Amino acid sequence: MAAAVRLLREQCLFTAEQLREVLGTCPAVLLEEPRRLHHHFQYAYFRMGVQQKEMVRARLFRTPFAELRNRHIFLERRGLYQTPHKGQTQSSNPKLRDILHLAEKDFLASLAHATPEEYEVFKKLLAREEEEEKEEEEDRDALYTEEDEDFENEGSKTAWE
């Protein structure tokens, strides 16, 4: 629990008041693995351009990361969400609390302007993309491991041999 609090305070830079609000409204963050909690924060901060104040207001940590990511990427790919450039705010983007807390049918109707079928297909395609990326990463890791083993075997000979 102390690790989660320290992470939110020191690495995510929530103020004491914001931290109190997060803990009061989303006490489950105390049980969250710090690495996952930090990833959740970083995604909202860097990828979506959302500041801590808005995260607290929207109760970011109540929404599972997968749902946040699905909805954000769906809006982004439909051209309805743009990541602000460093130092800029993007006022035309939907509010985080609307992205997170609208019921799925309302999210689709009012923000995404899409049908439930389109969103279901999107989620399946996104899951497939993630699986393919994971497989490619595993293949790359295996290739590097094989190359390391080959190098180590060749490297056992001295330069004079």
Short mmCIF file of C-alpha atoms in Angstrom, two decimals:
data_model
loop_
_atom_site.label_atom_id
_atom_site.label_comp_id
_atom_site.label_asym_id
_atom_site.label_seq_id
_atom_site.Cartn_x
_atom_site.Cartn_y
_atom_site.Cartn_z
CA MET A 1 0.00 0.00 0.00
CA ALA A 2 2.81 2.37 0.85
CA ALA A 3 4.37 1.73 -2.56
CA ALA A 4 1.16 2.78 -4.34
CA VAL A 5 0.89 5.97 -2.29
CA ARG A 6 4.57 6.78 -2.85
CA LEU A 7 4.19 6.19 -6.58
CA LEU A 8 1.14 8.45 -6.88
CA ARG A 9 2.80 11.19 -4.85
CA GLU A 10 6.38 11.07 -6.07
CA GLN A 11 6.26 9.75 -9.63
CA CYS A 12 2.77 10.76 -10.76
CA LEU A 13 3.09 14.10 -8.93
CA PHE A 14 -0.40 14.24 -7.47
CA THR A 15 -0.73 16.93 -4.81
CA ALA A 16 -1.57 15.86 -1.26
CA GLU A 17 -5.15 17.03 -1.78
CA GLN A 18 -5.46 15.17 -5.11
CA LEU A 19 -3.98 12.05 -3.53
CA ARG A 20 -6.51 12.25 -0.69
CA GLU A 21 -9.29 12.50 -3.28
CA VAL A 22 -7.96 9.54 -5.30
CA LEU A 23 -7.68 7.38 -2.19
CA GLY A 24 -11.12 8.43 -0.98
CA THR A 25 -12.89 7.73 -4.25
CA CYS A 26 -10.76 4.87 -5.59
CA PRO A 27 -9.37 3.00 -2.57
CA ALA A 28 -8.64 -0.04 -4.75
CA VAL A 29 -5.52 1.77 -6.02
CA LEU A 30 -3.87 0.78 -2.74
CA LEU A 31 -4.12 -2.86 -3.75
CA GLU A 32 -2.99 -2.28 -7.32
CA GLU A 33 0.45 -3.41 -8.39
CA PRO A 34 2.54 -0.19 -8.59
CA ARG A 35 3.86 -1.00 -12.07
CA ARG A 36 0.32 -1.37 -13.45
CA LEU A 37 -0.87 1.74 -11.61
CA HIS A 38 2.00 3.74 -13.07
CA HIS A 39 1.26 2.43 -16.57
CA HIS A 40 -2.40 3.47 -16.17
CA PHE A 41 -1.32 6.97 -15.13
CA GLN A 42 1.30 7.31 -17.86
CA TYR A 43 -1.15 6.28 -20.56
CA ALA A 44 -3.62 8.99 -19.52
CA TYR A 45 -0.92 11.61 -19.00
CA PHE A 46 1.36 11.07 -21.99
CA ARG A 47 -0.81 9.29 -24.54
CA MET A 48 -4.05 11.17 -23.90
CA GLY A 49 -2.59 14.45 -22.65
CA VAL A 50 -4.72 14.51 -19.48
CA GLN A 51 -3.49 16.43 -16.43
CA GLN A 52 -3.66 15.13 -12.85
CA LYS A 53 -6.49 17.48 -11.91
CA GLU A 54 -8.74 16.07 -14.64
CA MET A 55 -7.72 12.50 -13.75
CA VAL A 56 -8.88 13.06 -10.19
CA ARG A 57 -12.15 14.69 -11.29
CA ALA A 58 -12.85 11.84 -13.73
CA ARG A 59 -11.90 9.15 -11.19
CA LEU A 60 -9.47 7.62 -13.68
CA PHE A 61 -8.42 4.71 -11.51
CA ARG A 62 -11.98 3.37 -11.16
CA THR A 63 -11.98 2.38 -14.82
CA PRO A 64 -10.03 -0.72 -15.83
CA PHE A 65 -7.06 0.11 -18.03
CA ALA A 66 -8.31 -2.05 -20.91
CA GLU A 67 -11.58 -0.10 -21.06
CA LEU A 68 -9.77 3.26 -20.99
CA ARG A 69 -7.46 2.14 -23.78
CA ASN A 70 -10.25 0.65 -25.93
CA ARG A 71 -12.38 3.76 -25.75
CA HIS A 72 -9.47 6.15 -26.29
CA ILE A 73 -8.04 4.30 -29.29
CA PHE A 74 -11.52 3.91 -30.77
CA LEU A 75 -12.08 7.66 -30.60
CA GLU A 76 -8.58 8.36 -31.86
CA ARG A 77 -8.91 6.10 -34.89
CA ARG A 78 -12.25 7.67 -35.72
CA GLY A 79 -10.54 11.09 -35.70
CA LEU A 80 -12.45 12.22 -32.61
CA TYR A 81 -9.50 12.45 -30.21
CA GLN A 82 -6.09 13.98 -30.82
CA THR A 83 -3.15 13.73 -28.48
CA PRO A 84 -2.01 17.27 -27.71
CA HIS A 85 1.56 18.21 -28.47
CA LYS A 86 3.79 18.81 -25.46
CA GLY A 87 2.74 21.92 -23.59
CA GLN A 88 -0.57 22.35 -25.43
CA THR A 89 -4.06 21.58 -24.30
CA GLN A 90 -6.57 20.08 -26.66
CA SER A 91 -9.95 21.61 -25.86
CA SER A 92 -11.74 19.87 -28.72
CA ASN A 93 -11.17 16.43 -27.19
CA PRO A 94 -13.98 14.88 -25.19
CA LYS A 95 -13.63 15.15 -21.42
CA LEU A 96 -12.03 12.18 -19.70
CA ARG A 97 -15.02 11.72 -17.42
CA ASP A 98 -17.30 11.39 -20.47
CA ILE A 99 -14.99 8.82 -22.05
CA LEU A 100 -14.83 6.80 -18.84
CA HIS A 101 -18.24 7.06 -17.26
CA LEU A 102 -20.82 7.15 -20.01
CA ALA A 103 -22.60 3.86 -20.43
CA GLU A 104 -21.31 2.08 -23.52
CA LYS A 105 -24.42 2.83 -25.61
CA ASP A 106 -24.24 6.53 -24.64
CA PHE A 107 -20.49 6.63 -25.28
CA LEU A 108 -21.06 5.19 -28.74
CA ALA A 109 -24.03 7.42 -29.57
CA SER A 110 -22.83 10.77 -28.23
CA LEU A 111 -19.01 10.63 -28.41
CA ALA A 112 -17.96 8.00 -30.92
CA HIS A 113 -20.93 8.28 -33.29
CA ALA A 114 -20.75 4.54 -33.90
CA THR A 115 -22.85 1.44 -33.55
CA PRO A 116 -22.32 -1.23 -30.90
CA GLU A 117 -21.43 -3.65 -33.71
CA GLU A 118 -18.65 -1.36 -34.95
CA TYR A 119 -17.23 -1.10 -31.43
CA GLU A 120 -17.35 -4.88 -30.91
CA VAL A 121 -15.52 -5.47 -34.19
CA PHE A 122 -12.97 -2.81 -33.24
CA LYS A 123 -12.30 -4.44 -29.85
CA LYS A 124 -11.76 -7.83 -31.51
CA LEU A 125 -9.40 -6.33 -34.09
CA LEU A 126 -7.49 -4.43 -31.41
CA ALA A 127 -7.11 -7.62 -29.35
CA ARG A 128 -5.81 -9.39 -32.46
CA GLU A 129 -3.32 -6.56 -33.10
CA GLU A 130 -2.08 -6.82 -29.52
CA GLU A 131 -1.71 -10.59 -29.79
CA GLU A 132 0.25 -10.26 -33.04
CA GLU A 133 2.51 -7.62 -31.49
CA LYS A 134 3.11 -9.86 -28.48
CA GLU A 135 3.99 -12.80 -30.77
CA GLU A 136 6.36 -10.62 -32.82
CA GLU A 137 8.02 -9.42 -29.62
CA GLU A 138 8.41 -13.00 -28.39
CA ASP A 139 9.86 -14.01 -31.76
CA ARG A 140 12.31 -11.09 -31.61
CA ASP A 141 13.30 -12.03 -28.06
CA ALA A 142 13.84 -15.65 -29.11
CA LEU A 143 15.92 -14.53 -32.10
CA TYR A 144 18.12 -12.33 -29.90
CA THR A 145 18.51 -15.16 -27.41
CA GLU A 146 19.61 -17.51 -30.22
CA GLU A 147 22.05 -14.89 -31.53
CA ASP A 148 23.45 -14.39 -28.02
CA GLU A 149 23.95 -18.14 -27.65
CA ASP A 150 25.66 -18.34 -31.06
CA PHE A 151 27.89 -15.40 -30.13
CA GLU A 152 28.78 -16.95 -26.78
CA ASN A 153 29.67 -20.26 -28.45
CA GLU A 154 31.84 -18.55 -31.04
CA GLY A 155 33.24 -16.18 -28.44
CA SER A 156 34.64 -19.07 -26.42
CA LYS A 157 37.45 -19.42 -28.92
CA THR A 158 40.35 -17.09 -28.41
CA ALA A 159 41.32 -14.55 -31.00
CA TRP A 160 44.44 -16.58 -31.90
CA GLU A 161 42.55 -19.74 -32.74
#
